[in-house]
Amino acid sequence: MHPLALFSLLTLLSTNVFGQSDPNTTYLTATALVTKNNASAFECWQLNEPFKRSSVPGVSGAQVATIGNYTDLGYTILPPRYDGGIHTAPVPQLVHYVSGLAYITFPGDDTSSAFFVGGIGGLLFAADTTGTGHITRYPSDEITVAITAPFEDGKIPGHVVLGSGACAGKQTFV
Ligand SMILES: *[C@@H]1O[C@H](CO)[C@@H](O)[C@H](O)[C@H]1NC(C)=O
Ligand SMILES: *[C@@H]1O[C@H](CO)[C@@H](O)[C@H](O)[C@H]1NC(C)=O
Ligand SMILES: *[C@@H]1O[C@H](CO)[C@@H](O)[C@H](O)[C@H]1NC(C)=O
């Protein structure tokens, strides 16, 4: 494994969740795939819409972020060591790896890559619908389960870009 890749994995594993400066306002922050100069790249996004306390029975008092409307939600089971090849996002969509491990790289660019560990750290906004695309591999010996939720009418949730590159170390919801 590339040393930088291992570093990003360790960073992701060790610093998944930490507090924001204002203790009463919480935002969802996650890595996004975008197209820049016809090439896919990572950005770290913080959604504009903060978490709110729910009054819905069953989750009353819990923090809920409303992050858009979706169409044709998919539940995908990727085999161990599957190679998804080079592709662009078919449509702008939320992808959440809920188990297993995904590893994303870019064709002809060794400077950027990221692991997505199934679970809380497995959230990704895939919005690189044009350009040269990205490569997704699933290198673990387990299946990777991914939920894909295309945004209705391709409408990406409002966000600020915290930085270029994946969110490793900044990915948070609390
Ligand atoms: C956060 O909420 C607590 C309890 O409601 C309140 O006492 C405190 O002043 C709030 N802090 C900020 C920075 O708004
Ligand atoms: C989602 O759909 C509801 C109901 O049609 C609408 O009120 C709301 O504005 C939509 N949200 C977004 C982000 O488009
Ligand atoms: C952008 O990338 C696509 C896919 O690789 C390619 O077909 C196209 O020629 C590129 N466009 C430019 C302007 O480089």
mmCIF file with all atom_site columns, C-alpha atoms and ligand atoms in Angstrom:
data_model
loop_
_atom_site.group_PDB
_atom_site.id
_atom_site.type_symbol
_atom_site.label_atom_id
_atom_site.label_alt_id
_atom_site.label_comp_id
_atom_site.label_asym_id
_atom_site.label_entity_id
_atom_site.label_seq_id
_atom_site.pdbx_PDB_ins_code
_atom_site.Cartn_x
_atom_site.Cartn_y
_atom_site.Cartn_z
_atom_site.occupancy
_atom_site.B_iso_or_equiv
_atom_site.pdbx_formal_charge
_atom_site.auth_seq_id
_atom_site.auth_comp_id
_atom_site.auth_asym_id
_atom_site.auth_atom_id
_atom_site.pdbx_PDB_model_num
ATOM   1   C CA . MET A 1 1   ? 0.000   0.000  0.000   1.00 0.00 ? 1   MET A CA 1
ATOM   2   C CA . HIS A 1 2   ? 1.181   3.500  -0.823  1.00 0.00 ? 2   HIS A CA 1
ATOM   3   C CA . PRO A 1 3   ? 2.421   5.228  2.408   1.00 0.00 ? 3   PRO A CA 1
ATOM   4   C CA . LEU A 1 4   ? 0.243   8.279  1.752   1.00 0.00 ? 4   LEU A CA 1
ATOM   5   C CA . ALA A 1 5   ? -2.782  6.045  1.254   1.00 0.00 ? 5   ALA A CA 1
ATOM   6   C CA . LEU A 1 6   ? -2.107  4.304  4.565   1.00 0.00 ? 6   LEU A CA 1
ATOM   7   C CA . PHE A 1 7   ? -1.788  7.685  6.222   1.00 0.00 ? 7   PHE A CA 1
ATOM   8   C CA . SER A 1 8   ? -5.165  8.828  4.885   1.00 0.00 ? 8   SER A CA 1
ATOM   9   C CA . LEU A 1 9   ? -6.728  5.571  6.067   1.00 0.00 ? 9   LEU A CA 1
ATOM   10  C CA . LEU A 1 10  ? -5.322  6.019  9.572   1.00 0.00 ? 10  LEU A CA 1
ATOM   11  C CA . THR A 1 11  ? -6.400  9.657  9.625   1.00 0.00 ? 11  THR A CA 1
ATOM   12  C CA . LEU A 1 12  ? -9.904  8.673  8.578   1.00 0.00 ? 12  LEU A CA 1
ATOM   13  C CA . LEU A 1 13  ? -10.106 5.927  11.192  1.00 0.00 ? 13  LEU A CA 1
ATOM   14  C CA . SER A 1 14  ? -8.716  7.947  14.054  1.00 0.00 ? 14  SER A CA 1
ATOM   15  C CA . THR A 1 15  ? -10.391 11.322 13.552  1.00 0.00 ? 15  THR A CA 1
ATOM   16  C CA . ASN A 1 16  ? -13.842 10.566 12.318  1.00 0.00 ? 16  ASN A CA 1
ATOM   17  C CA . VAL A 1 17  ? -15.790 12.762 14.636  1.00 0.00 ? 17  VAL A CA 1
ATOM   18  C CA . PHE A 1 18  ? -15.022 15.833 16.663  1.00 0.00 ? 18  PHE A CA 1
ATOM   19  C CA . GLY A 1 19  ? -16.717 18.965 17.856  1.00 0.00 ? 19  GLY A CA 1
ATOM   20  C CA . GLN A 1 20  ? -17.323 22.256 16.058  1.00 0.00 ? 20  GLN A CA 1
ATOM   21  C CA . SER A 1 21  ? -16.490 25.593 17.636  1.00 0.00 ? 21  SER A CA 1
ATOM   22  C CA . ASP A 1 22  ? -20.136 26.552 18.260  1.00 0.00 ? 22  ASP A CA 1
ATOM   23  C CA . PRO A 1 23  ? -21.394 23.763 20.518  1.00 0.00 ? 23  PRO A CA 1
ATOM   24  C CA . ASN A 1 24  ? -25.029 24.387 19.645  1.00 0.00 ? 24  ASN A CA 1
ATOM   25  C CA . THR A 1 25  ? -24.852 24.316 15.875  1.00 0.00 ? 25  THR A CA 1
ATOM   26  C CA . THR A 1 26  ? -23.820 21.153 14.086  1.00 0.00 ? 26  THR A CA 1
ATOM   27  C CA . TYR A 1 27  ? -23.265 20.681 10.366  1.00 0.00 ? 27  TYR A CA 1
ATOM   28  C CA . LEU A 1 28  ? -22.745 17.620 8.250   1.00 0.00 ? 28  LEU A CA 1
ATOM   29  C CA . THR A 1 29  ? -19.294 17.575 6.685   1.00 0.00 ? 29  THR A CA 1
ATOM   30  C CA . ALA A 1 30  ? -18.205 15.003 4.114   1.00 0.00 ? 30  ALA A CA 1
ATOM   31  C CA . THR A 1 31  ? -15.933 14.446 1.137   1.00 0.00 ? 31  THR A CA 1
ATOM   32  C CA . ALA A 1 32  ? -17.250 15.228 -2.340  1.00 0.00 ? 32  ALA A CA 1
ATOM   33  C CA . LEU A 1 33  ? -16.123 14.250 -5.828  1.00 0.00 ? 33  LEU A CA 1
ATOM   34  C CA . VAL A 1 34  ? -16.290 17.198 -8.239  1.00 0.00 ? 34  VAL A CA 1
ATOM   35  C CA . THR A 1 35  ? -15.064 17.988 -11.758 1.00 0.00 ? 35  THR A CA 1
ATOM   36  C CA . LYS A 1 36  ? -12.359 20.658 -12.022 1.00 0.00 ? 36  LYS A CA 1
ATOM   37  C CA . ASN A 1 37  ? -10.727 21.455 -15.384 1.00 0.00 ? 37  ASN A CA 1
ATOM   38  C CA . ASN A 1 38  ? -12.307 18.320 -16.851 1.00 0.00 ? 38  ASN A CA 1
ATOM   39  C CA . ALA A 1 39  ? -10.749 16.089 -14.172 1.00 0.00 ? 39  ALA A CA 1
ATOM   40  C CA . SER A 1 40  ? -12.275 14.579 -11.046 1.00 0.00 ? 40  SER A CA 1
ATOM   41  C CA . ALA A 1 41  ? -11.030 15.841 -7.695  1.00 0.00 ? 41  ALA A CA 1
ATOM   42  C CA . PHE A 1 42  ? -11.948 15.714 -4.024  1.00 0.00 ? 42  PHE A CA 1
ATOM   43  C CA . GLU A 1 43  ? -13.373 18.590 -2.043  1.00 0.00 ? 43  GLU A CA 1
ATOM   44  C CA . CYS A 1 44  ? -14.423 18.761 1.587   1.00 0.00 ? 44  CYS A CA 1
ATOM   45  C CA . TRP A 1 45  ? -17.990 20.029 1.888   1.00 0.00 ? 45  TRP A CA 1
ATOM   46  C CA . GLN A 1 46  ? -19.904 21.371 4.869   1.00 0.00 ? 46  GLN A CA 1
ATOM   47  C CA . LEU A 1 47  ? -23.636 21.499 4.229   1.00 0.00 ? 47  LEU A CA 1
ATOM   48  C CA . ASN A 1 48  ? -25.349 24.848 4.793   1.00 0.00 ? 48  ASN A CA 1
ATOM   49  C CA . GLU A 1 49  ? -28.358 23.343 6.516   1.00 0.00 ? 49  GLU A CA 1
ATOM   50  C CA . PRO A 1 50  ? -27.499 22.613 10.177  1.00 0.00 ? 50  PRO A CA 1
ATOM   51  C CA . PHE A 1 51  ? -28.800 19.687 12.186  1.00 0.00 ? 51  PHE A CA 1
ATOM   52  C CA . LYS A 1 52  ? -32.043 20.379 14.010  1.00 0.00 ? 52  LYS A CA 1
ATOM   53  C CA . ARG A 1 53  ? -33.630 18.745 17.040  1.00 0.00 ? 53  ARG A CA 1
ATOM   54  C CA . SER A 1 54  ? -36.356 16.465 15.793  1.00 0.00 ? 54  SER A CA 1
ATOM   55  C CA . SER A 1 55  ? -39.860 16.350 17.243  1.00 0.00 ? 55  SER A CA 1
ATOM   56  C CA . VAL A 1 56  ? -40.798 13.296 15.164  1.00 0.00 ? 56  VAL A CA 1
ATOM   57  C CA . PRO A 1 57  ? -41.896 10.344 17.345  1.00 0.00 ? 57  PRO A CA 1
ATOM   58  C CA . GLY A 1 58  ? -39.181 7.688  17.492  1.00 0.00 ? 58  GLY A CA 1
ATOM   59  C CA . VAL A 1 59  ? -36.320 10.142 17.018  1.00 0.00 ? 59  VAL A CA 1
ATOM   60  C CA . SER A 1 60  ? -37.655 12.972 19.167  1.00 0.00 ? 60  SER A CA 1
ATOM   61  C CA . GLY A 1 61  ? -34.790 15.090 20.520  1.00 0.00 ? 61  GLY A CA 1
ATOM   62  C CA . ALA A 1 62  ? -32.242 13.516 18.169  1.00 0.00 ? 62  ALA A CA 1
ATOM   63  C CA . GLN A 1 63  ? -30.308 15.630 15.658  1.00 0.00 ? 63  GLN A CA 1
ATOM   64  C CA . VAL A 1 64  ? -31.558 15.410 12.086  1.00 0.00 ? 64  VAL A CA 1
ATOM   65  C CA . ALA A 1 65  ? -30.155 17.072 8.970   1.00 0.00 ? 65  ALA A CA 1
ATOM   66  C CA . THR A 1 66  ? -32.454 17.389 5.977   1.00 0.00 ? 66  THR A CA 1
ATOM   67  C CA . ILE A 1 67  ? -30.197 17.115 2.956   1.00 0.00 ? 67  ILE A CA 1
ATOM   68  C CA . GLY A 1 68  ? -32.500 17.085 -0.021  1.00 0.00 ? 68  GLY A CA 1
ATOM   69  C CA . ASN A 1 69  ? -34.911 15.017 -2.042  1.00 0.00 ? 69  ASN A CA 1
ATOM   70  C CA . TYR A 1 70  ? -33.891 11.833 -3.808  1.00 0.00 ? 70  TYR A CA 1
ATOM   71  C CA . THR A 1 71  ? -35.029 9.571  -6.565  1.00 0.00 ? 71  THR A CA 1
ATOM   72  C CA . ASP A 1 72  ? -34.360 5.874  -7.297  1.00 0.00 ? 72  ASP A CA 1
ATOM   73  C CA . LEU A 1 73  ? -32.457 5.041  -4.124  1.00 0.00 ? 73  LEU A CA 1
ATOM   74  C CA . GLY A 1 74  ? -30.162 2.054  -4.696  1.00 0.00 ? 74  GLY A CA 1
ATOM   75  C CA . TYR A 1 75  ? -28.726 -0.599 -2.380  1.00 0.00 ? 75  TYR A CA 1
ATOM   76  C CA . THR A 1 76  ? -25.572 -2.041 -3.959  1.00 0.00 ? 76  THR A CA 1
ATOM   77  C CA . ILE A 1 77  ? -23.590 -5.085 -2.835  1.00 0.00 ? 77  ILE A CA 1
ATOM   78  C CA . LEU A 1 78  ? -20.021 -4.999 -4.163  1.00 0.00 ? 78  LEU A CA 1
ATOM   79  C CA . PRO A 1 79  ? -18.037 -8.267 -4.003  1.00 0.00 ? 79  PRO A CA 1
ATOM   80  C CA . PRO A 1 80  ? -14.730 -8.499 -2.110  1.00 0.00 ? 80  PRO A CA 1
ATOM   81  C CA . ARG A 1 81  ? -11.786 -7.036 -4.108  1.00 0.00 ? 81  ARG A CA 1
ATOM   82  C CA . TYR A 1 82  ? -14.124 -5.660 -6.796  1.00 0.00 ? 82  TYR A CA 1
ATOM   83  C CA . ASP A 1 83  ? -12.664 -3.118 -9.225  1.00 0.00 ? 83  ASP A CA 1
ATOM   84  C CA . GLY A 1 84  ? -15.210 -0.551 -10.375 1.00 0.00 ? 84  GLY A CA 1
ATOM   85  C CA . GLY A 1 85  ? -12.873 0.846  -13.037 1.00 0.00 ? 85  GLY A CA 1
ATOM   86  C CA . ILE A 1 86  ? -12.766 4.418  -14.361 1.00 0.00 ? 86  ILE A CA 1
ATOM   87  C CA . HIS A 1 87  ? -16.108 6.218  -14.393 1.00 0.00 ? 87  HIS A CA 1
ATOM   88  C CA . THR A 1 88  ? -17.788 9.532  -13.732 1.00 0.00 ? 88  THR A CA 1
ATOM   89  C CA . ALA A 1 89  ? -20.714 9.850  -11.321 1.00 0.00 ? 89  ALA A CA 1
ATOM   90  C CA . PRO A 1 90  ? -23.740 8.760  -13.413 1.00 0.00 ? 90  PRO A CA 1
ATOM   91  C CA . VAL A 1 91  ? -25.802 11.533 -11.791 1.00 0.00 ? 91  VAL A CA 1
ATOM   92  C CA . PRO A 1 92  ? -25.102 13.803 -8.813  1.00 0.00 ? 92  PRO A CA 1
ATOM   93  C CA . GLN A 1 93  ? -25.763 11.547 -5.866  1.00 0.00 ? 93  GLN A CA 1
ATOM   94  C CA . LEU A 1 94  ? -25.163 10.819 -2.231  1.00 0.00 ? 94  LEU A CA 1
ATOM   95  C CA . VAL A 1 95  ? -23.183 7.596  -1.745  1.00 0.00 ? 95  VAL A CA 1
ATOM   96  C CA . HIS A 1 96  ? -22.914 6.024  1.669   1.00 0.00 ? 96  HIS A CA 1
ATOM   97  C CA . TYR A 1 97  ? -20.665 3.012  2.172   1.00 0.00 ? 97  TYR A CA 1
ATOM   98  C CA . VAL A 1 98  ? -22.258 1.267  5.120   1.00 0.00 ? 98  VAL A CA 1
ATOM   99  C CA . SER A 1 99  ? -19.873 -1.717 5.276   1.00 0.00 ? 99  SER A CA 1
ATOM   100 C CA . GLY A 1 100 ? -16.583 -2.813 3.752   1.00 0.00 ? 100 GLY A CA 1
ATOM   101 C CA . LEU A 1 101 ? -14.014 -0.466 2.233   1.00 0.00 ? 101 LEU A CA 1
ATOM   102 C CA . ALA A 1 102 ? -13.818 1.702  -0.898  1.00 0.00 ? 102 ALA A CA 1
ATOM   103 C CA . TYR A 1 103 ? -10.642 3.254  -2.292  1.00 0.00 ? 103 TYR A CA 1
ATOM   104 C CA . ILE A 1 104 ? -10.916 6.117  -4.787  1.00 0.00 ? 104 ILE A CA 1
ATOM   105 C CA . THR A 1 105 ? -8.087  7.305  -7.033  1.00 0.00 ? 105 THR A CA 1
ATOM   106 C CA . PHE A 1 106 ? -7.844  9.412  -10.196 1.00 0.00 ? 106 PHE A CA 1
ATOM   107 C CA . PRO A 1 107 ? -6.494  8.308  -13.593 1.00 0.00 ? 107 PRO A CA 1
ATOM   108 C CA . GLY A 1 108 ? -3.033  9.739  -14.270 1.00 0.00 ? 108 GLY A CA 1
ATOM   109 C CA . ASP A 1 109 ? -2.807  11.448 -10.864 1.00 0.00 ? 109 ASP A CA 1
ATOM   110 C CA . ASP A 1 110 ? -0.948  9.816  -7.979  1.00 0.00 ? 110 ASP A CA 1
ATOM   111 C CA . THR A 1 111 ? -1.176  12.844 -5.700  1.00 0.00 ? 111 THR A CA 1
ATOM   112 C CA . SER A 1 112 ? -4.681  12.295 -4.338  1.00 0.00 ? 112 SER A CA 1
ATOM   113 C CA . SER A 1 113 ? -6.605  9.279  -3.082  1.00 0.00 ? 113 SER A CA 1
ATOM   114 C CA . ALA A 1 114 ? -8.928  8.392  -0.242  1.00 0.00 ? 114 ALA A CA 1
ATOM   115 C CA . PHE A 1 115 ? -10.283 5.407  1.608   1.00 0.00 ? 115 PHE A CA 1
ATOM   116 C CA . PHE A 1 116 ? -13.918 5.266  2.686   1.00 0.00 ? 116 PHE A CA 1
ATOM   117 C CA . VAL A 1 117 ? -14.445 2.907  5.582   1.00 0.00 ? 117 VAL A CA 1
ATOM   118 C CA . GLY A 1 118 ? -17.950 1.480  5.746   1.00 0.00 ? 118 GLY A CA 1
ATOM   119 C CA . GLY A 1 119 ? -19.884 3.181  8.557   1.00 0.00 ? 119 GLY A CA 1
ATOM   120 C CA . ILE A 1 120 ? -20.055 6.775  9.761   1.00 0.00 ? 120 ILE A CA 1
ATOM   121 C CA . GLY A 1 121 ? -16.980 7.705  7.716   1.00 0.00 ? 121 GLY A CA 1
ATOM   122 C CA . GLY A 1 122 ? -18.440 6.211  4.546   1.00 0.00 ? 122 GLY A CA 1
ATOM   123 C CA . LEU A 1 123 ? -20.363 9.248  3.308   1.00 0.00 ? 123 LEU A CA 1
ATOM   124 C CA . LEU A 1 124 ? -19.509 10.760 -0.080  1.00 0.00 ? 124 LEU A CA 1
ATOM   125 C CA . PHE A 1 125 ? -21.185 13.293 -2.353  1.00 0.00 ? 125 PHE A CA 1
ATOM   126 C CA . ALA A 1 126 ? -20.470 12.153 -5.922  1.00 0.00 ? 126 ALA A CA 1
ATOM   127 C CA . ALA A 1 127 ? -20.919 15.096 -8.272  1.00 0.00 ? 127 ALA A CA 1
ATOM   128 C CA . ASP A 1 128 ? -18.190 14.546 -10.904 1.00 0.00 ? 128 ASP A CA 1
ATOM   129 C CA . THR A 1 129 ? -20.624 13.826 -13.710 1.00 0.00 ? 129 THR A CA 1
ATOM   130 C CA . THR A 1 130 ? -18.293 15.057 -16.490 1.00 0.00 ? 130 THR A CA 1
ATOM   131 C CA . GLY A 1 131 ? -14.600 14.836 -17.305 1.00 0.00 ? 131 GLY A CA 1
ATOM   132 C CA . THR A 1 132 ? -12.019 12.082 -16.965 1.00 0.00 ? 132 THR A CA 1
ATOM   133 C CA . GLY A 1 133 ? -13.587 10.446 -13.910 1.00 0.00 ? 133 GLY A CA 1
ATOM   134 C CA . HIS A 1 134 ? -12.324 8.460  -10.938 1.00 0.00 ? 134 HIS A CA 1
ATOM   135 C CA . ILE A 1 135 ? -11.462 4.852  -10.157 1.00 0.00 ? 135 ILE A CA 1
ATOM   136 C CA . THR A 1 136 ? -13.230 3.062  -7.314  1.00 0.00 ? 136 THR A CA 1
ATOM   137 C CA . ARG A 1 137 ? -11.829 -0.185 -5.939  1.00 0.00 ? 137 ARG A CA 1
ATOM   138 C CA . TYR A 1 138 ? -13.075 -2.272 -3.021  1.00 0.00 ? 138 TYR A CA 1
ATOM   139 C CA . PRO A 1 139 ? -9.850  -3.817 -1.712  1.00 0.00 ? 139 PRO A CA 1
ATOM   140 C CA . SER A 1 140 ? -11.068 -5.626 1.399   1.00 0.00 ? 140 SER A CA 1
ATOM   141 C CA . ASP A 1 141 ? -11.948 -9.300 1.759   1.00 0.00 ? 141 ASP A CA 1
ATOM   142 C CA . GLU A 1 142 ? -15.503 -8.378 2.724   1.00 0.00 ? 142 GLU A CA 1
ATOM   143 C CA . ILE A 1 143 ? -18.436 -7.241 0.656   1.00 0.00 ? 143 ILE A CA 1
ATOM   144 C CA . THR A 1 144 ? -18.940 -3.470 0.528   1.00 0.00 ? 144 THR A CA 1
ATOM   145 C CA . VAL A 1 145 ? -22.514 -2.274 0.800   1.00 0.00 ? 145 VAL A CA 1
ATOM   146 C CA . ALA A 1 146 ? -23.246 1.131  -0.737  1.00 0.00 ? 146 ALA A CA 1
ATOM   147 C CA . ILE A 1 147 ? -26.445 3.121  -0.618  1.00 0.00 ? 147 ILE A CA 1
ATOM   148 C CA . THR A 1 148 ? -26.740 5.440  -3.620  1.00 0.00 ? 148 THR A CA 1
ATOM   149 C CA . ALA A 1 149 ? -29.277 8.238  -3.488  1.00 0.00 ? 149 ALA A CA 1
ATOM   150 C CA . PRO A 1 150 ? -29.466 10.378 -6.649  1.00 0.00 ? 150 PRO A CA 1
ATOM   151 C CA . PHE A 1 151 ? -30.484 13.961 -5.896  1.00 0.00 ? 151 PHE A CA 1
ATOM   152 C CA . GLU A 1 152 ? -33.888 14.787 -7.342  1.00 0.00 ? 152 GLU A CA 1
ATOM   153 C CA . ASP A 1 153 ? -33.452 16.900 -10.504 1.00 0.00 ? 153 ASP A CA 1
ATOM   154 C CA . GLY A 1 154 ? -29.668 16.724 -9.939  1.00 0.00 ? 154 GLY A CA 1
ATOM   155 C CA . LYS A 1 155 ? -30.021 19.345 -7.198  1.00 0.00 ? 155 LYS A CA 1
ATOM   156 C CA . ILE A 1 156 ? -26.893 19.248 -5.015  1.00 0.00 ? 156 ILE A CA 1
ATOM   157 C CA . PRO A 1 157 ? -27.450 20.441 -1.422  1.00 0.00 ? 157 PRO A CA 1
ATOM   158 C CA . GLY A 1 158 ? -26.167 23.915 -0.553  1.00 0.00 ? 158 GLY A CA 1
ATOM   159 C CA . HIS A 1 159 ? -22.682 23.722 0.913   1.00 0.00 ? 159 HIS A CA 1
ATOM   160 C CA . VAL A 1 160 ? -19.455 25.556 1.554   1.00 0.00 ? 160 VAL A CA 1
ATOM   161 C CA . VAL A 1 161 ? -16.154 24.099 0.377   1.00 0.00 ? 161 VAL A CA 1
ATOM   162 C CA . LEU A 1 162 ? -13.904 23.761 3.423   1.00 0.00 ? 162 LEU A CA 1
ATOM   163 C CA . GLY A 1 163 ? -10.951 22.845 1.259   1.00 0.00 ? 163 GLY A CA 1
ATOM   164 C CA . SER A 1 164 ? -9.662  20.936 -1.730  1.00 0.00 ? 164 SER A CA 1
ATOM   165 C CA . GLY A 1 165 ? -8.853  17.303 -1.043  1.00 0.00 ? 165 GLY A CA 1
ATOM   166 C CA . ALA A 1 166 ? -10.812 14.761 0.973   1.00 0.00 ? 166 ALA A CA 1
ATOM   167 C CA . CYS A 1 167 ? -12.132 15.653 4.430   1.00 0.00 ? 167 CYS A CA 1
ATOM   168 C CA . ALA A 1 168 ? -9.784  13.252 6.263   1.00 0.00 ? 168 ALA A CA 1
ATOM   169 C CA . GLY A 1 169 ? -9.488  14.649 9.751   1.00 0.00 ? 169 GLY A CA 1
ATOM   170 C CA . LYS A 1 170 ? -12.373 17.089 9.306   1.00 0.00 ? 170 LYS A CA 1
ATOM   171 C CA . GLN A 1 171 ? -15.198 14.692 8.626   1.00 0.00 ? 171 GLN A CA 1
ATOM   172 C CA . THR A 1 172 ? -17.711 15.306 11.331  1.00 0.00 ? 172 THR A CA 1
ATOM   173 C CA . PHE A 1 173 ? -21.311 15.618 12.311  1.00 0.00 ? 173 PHE A CA 1
ATOM   174 C CA . VAL A 1 174 ? -21.106 16.645 15.956  1.00 0.00 ? 174 VAL A CA 1
HETATM 175 C C1 . LIG B 2 .   ? -25.772 26.598 23.890  1.00 0.00 ? 1   LIG B C1 1
HETATM 176 O O1 . LIG B 2 .   ? -26.942 26.086 24.526  1.00 0.00 ? 1   LIG B O1 1
HETATM 177 C C2 . LIG B 2 .   ? -26.875 26.132 25.942  1.00 0.00 ? 1   LIG B C2 1
HETATM 178 C C3 . LIG B 2 .   ? -28.098 25.415 26.508  1.00 0.00 ? 1   LIG B C3 1
HETATM 179 O O2 . LIG B 2 .   ? -29.266 25.746 25.786  1.00 0.00 ? 1   LIG B O2 1
HETATM 180 C C4 . LIG B 2 .   ? -26.796 27.626 26.370  1.00 0.00 ? 1   LIG B C4 1
HETATM 181 O O3 . LIG B 2 .   ? -26.738 27.726 27.769  1.00 0.00 ? 1   LIG B O3 1
HETATM 182 C C5 . LIG B 2 .   ? -25.539 28.234 25.766  1.00 0.00 ? 1   LIG B C5 1
HETATM 183 O O4 . LIG B 2 .   ? -25.467 29.599 26.043  1.00 0.00 ? 1   LIG B O4 1
HETATM 184 C C6 . LIG B 2 .   ? -25.517 28.044 24.237  1.00 0.00 ? 1   LIG B C6 1
HETATM 185 N N1 . LIG B 2 .   ? -24.218 28.456 23.711  1.00 0.00 ? 1   LIG B N1 1
HETATM 186 C C7 . LIG B 2 .   ? -24.092 29.192 22.605  1.00 0.00 ? 1   LIG B C7 1
HETATM 187 C C8 . LIG B 2 .   ? -22.686 29.518 22.174  1.00 0.00 ? 1   LIG B C8 1
HETATM 188 O O5 . LIG B 2 .   ? -25.051 29.612 21.955  1.00 0.00 ? 1   LIG B O5 1
HETATM 189 C C1 . LIG B 2 .   ? -38.254 18.454 -1.336  1.00 0.00 ? 2   LIG B C1 1
HETATM 190 O O1 . LIG B 2 .   ? -39.599 18.266 -1.648  1.00 0.00 ? 2   LIG B O1 1
HETATM 191 C C2 . LIG B 2 .   ? -40.488 19.025 -0.848  1.00 0.00 ? 2   LIG B C2 1
HETATM 192 C C3 . LIG B 2 .   ? -41.888 18.627 -1.213  1.00 0.00 ? 2   LIG B C3 1
HETATM 193 O O2 . LIG B 2 .   ? -42.098 18.745 -2.598  1.00 0.00 ? 2   LIG B O2 1
HETATM 194 C C4 . LIG B 2 .   ? -40.207 20.510 -1.055  1.00 0.00 ? 2   LIG B C4 1
HETATM 195 O O3 . LIG B 2 .   ? -41.038 21.271 -0.213  1.00 0.00 ? 2   LIG B O3 1
HETATM 196 C C5 . LIG B 2 .   ? -38.766 20.793 -0.706  1.00 0.00 ? 2   LIG B C5 1
HETATM 197 O O4 . LIG B 2 .   ? -38.448 22.143 -0.970  1.00 0.00 ? 2   LIG B O4 1
HETATM 198 C C6 . LIG B 2 .   ? -37.848 19.910 -1.516  1.00 0.00 ? 2   LIG B C6 1
HETATM 199 N N1 . LIG B 2 .   ? -36.472 20.101 -1.077  1.00 0.00 ? 2   LIG B N1 1
HETATM 200 C C7 . LIG B 2 .   ? -35.488 20.385 -1.915  1.00 0.00 ? 2   LIG B C7 1
HETATM 201 C C8 . LIG B 2 .   ? -34.136 20.553 -1.312  1.00 0.00 ? 2   LIG B C8 1
HETATM 202 O O5 . LIG B 2 .   ? -35.648 20.497 -3.114  1.00 0.00 ? 2   LIG B O5 1
HETATM 203 C C1 . LIG B 2 .   ? -12.807 15.910 -20.963 1.00 0.00 ? 3   LIG B C1 1
HETATM 204 O O1 . LIG B 2 .   ? -12.736 14.536 -20.637 1.00 0.00 ? 3   LIG B O1 1
HETATM 205 C C2 . LIG B 2 .   ? -13.460 13.691 -21.491 1.00 0.00 ? 3   LIG B C2 1
HETATM 206 C C3 . LIG B 2 .   ? -13.412 12.271 -20.915 1.00 0.00 ? 3   LIG B C3 1
HETATM 207 O O2 . LIG B 2 .   ? -12.109 11.807 -20.787 1.00 0.00 ? 3   LIG B O2 1
HETATM 208 C C4 . LIG B 2 .   ? -12.856 13.752 -22.891 1.00 0.00 ? 3   LIG B C4 1
HETATM 209 O O3 . LIG B 2 .   ? -13.588 12.924 -23.773 1.00 0.00 ? 3   LIG B O3 1
HETATM 210 C C5 . LIG B 2 .   ? -12.894 15.196 -23.381 1.00 0.00 ? 3   LIG B C5 1
HETATM 211 O O4 . LIG B 2 .   ? -12.237 15.283 -24.612 1.00 0.00 ? 3   LIG B O4 1
HETATM 212 C C6 . LIG B 2 .   ? -12.236 16.130 -22.370 1.00 0.00 ? 3   LIG B C6 1
HETATM 213 N N1 . LIG B 2 .   ? -12.467 17.513 -22.774 1.00 0.00 ? 3   LIG B N1 1
HETATM 214 C C7 . LIG B 2 .   ? -11.486 18.424 -22.765 1.00 0.00 ? 3   LIG B C7 1
HETATM 215 C C8 . LIG B 2 .   ? -11.903 19.807 -23.144 1.00 0.00 ? 3   LIG B C8 1
HETATM 216 O O5 . LIG B 2 .   ? -10.336 18.147 -22.448 1.00 0.00 ? 3   LIG B O5 1
#
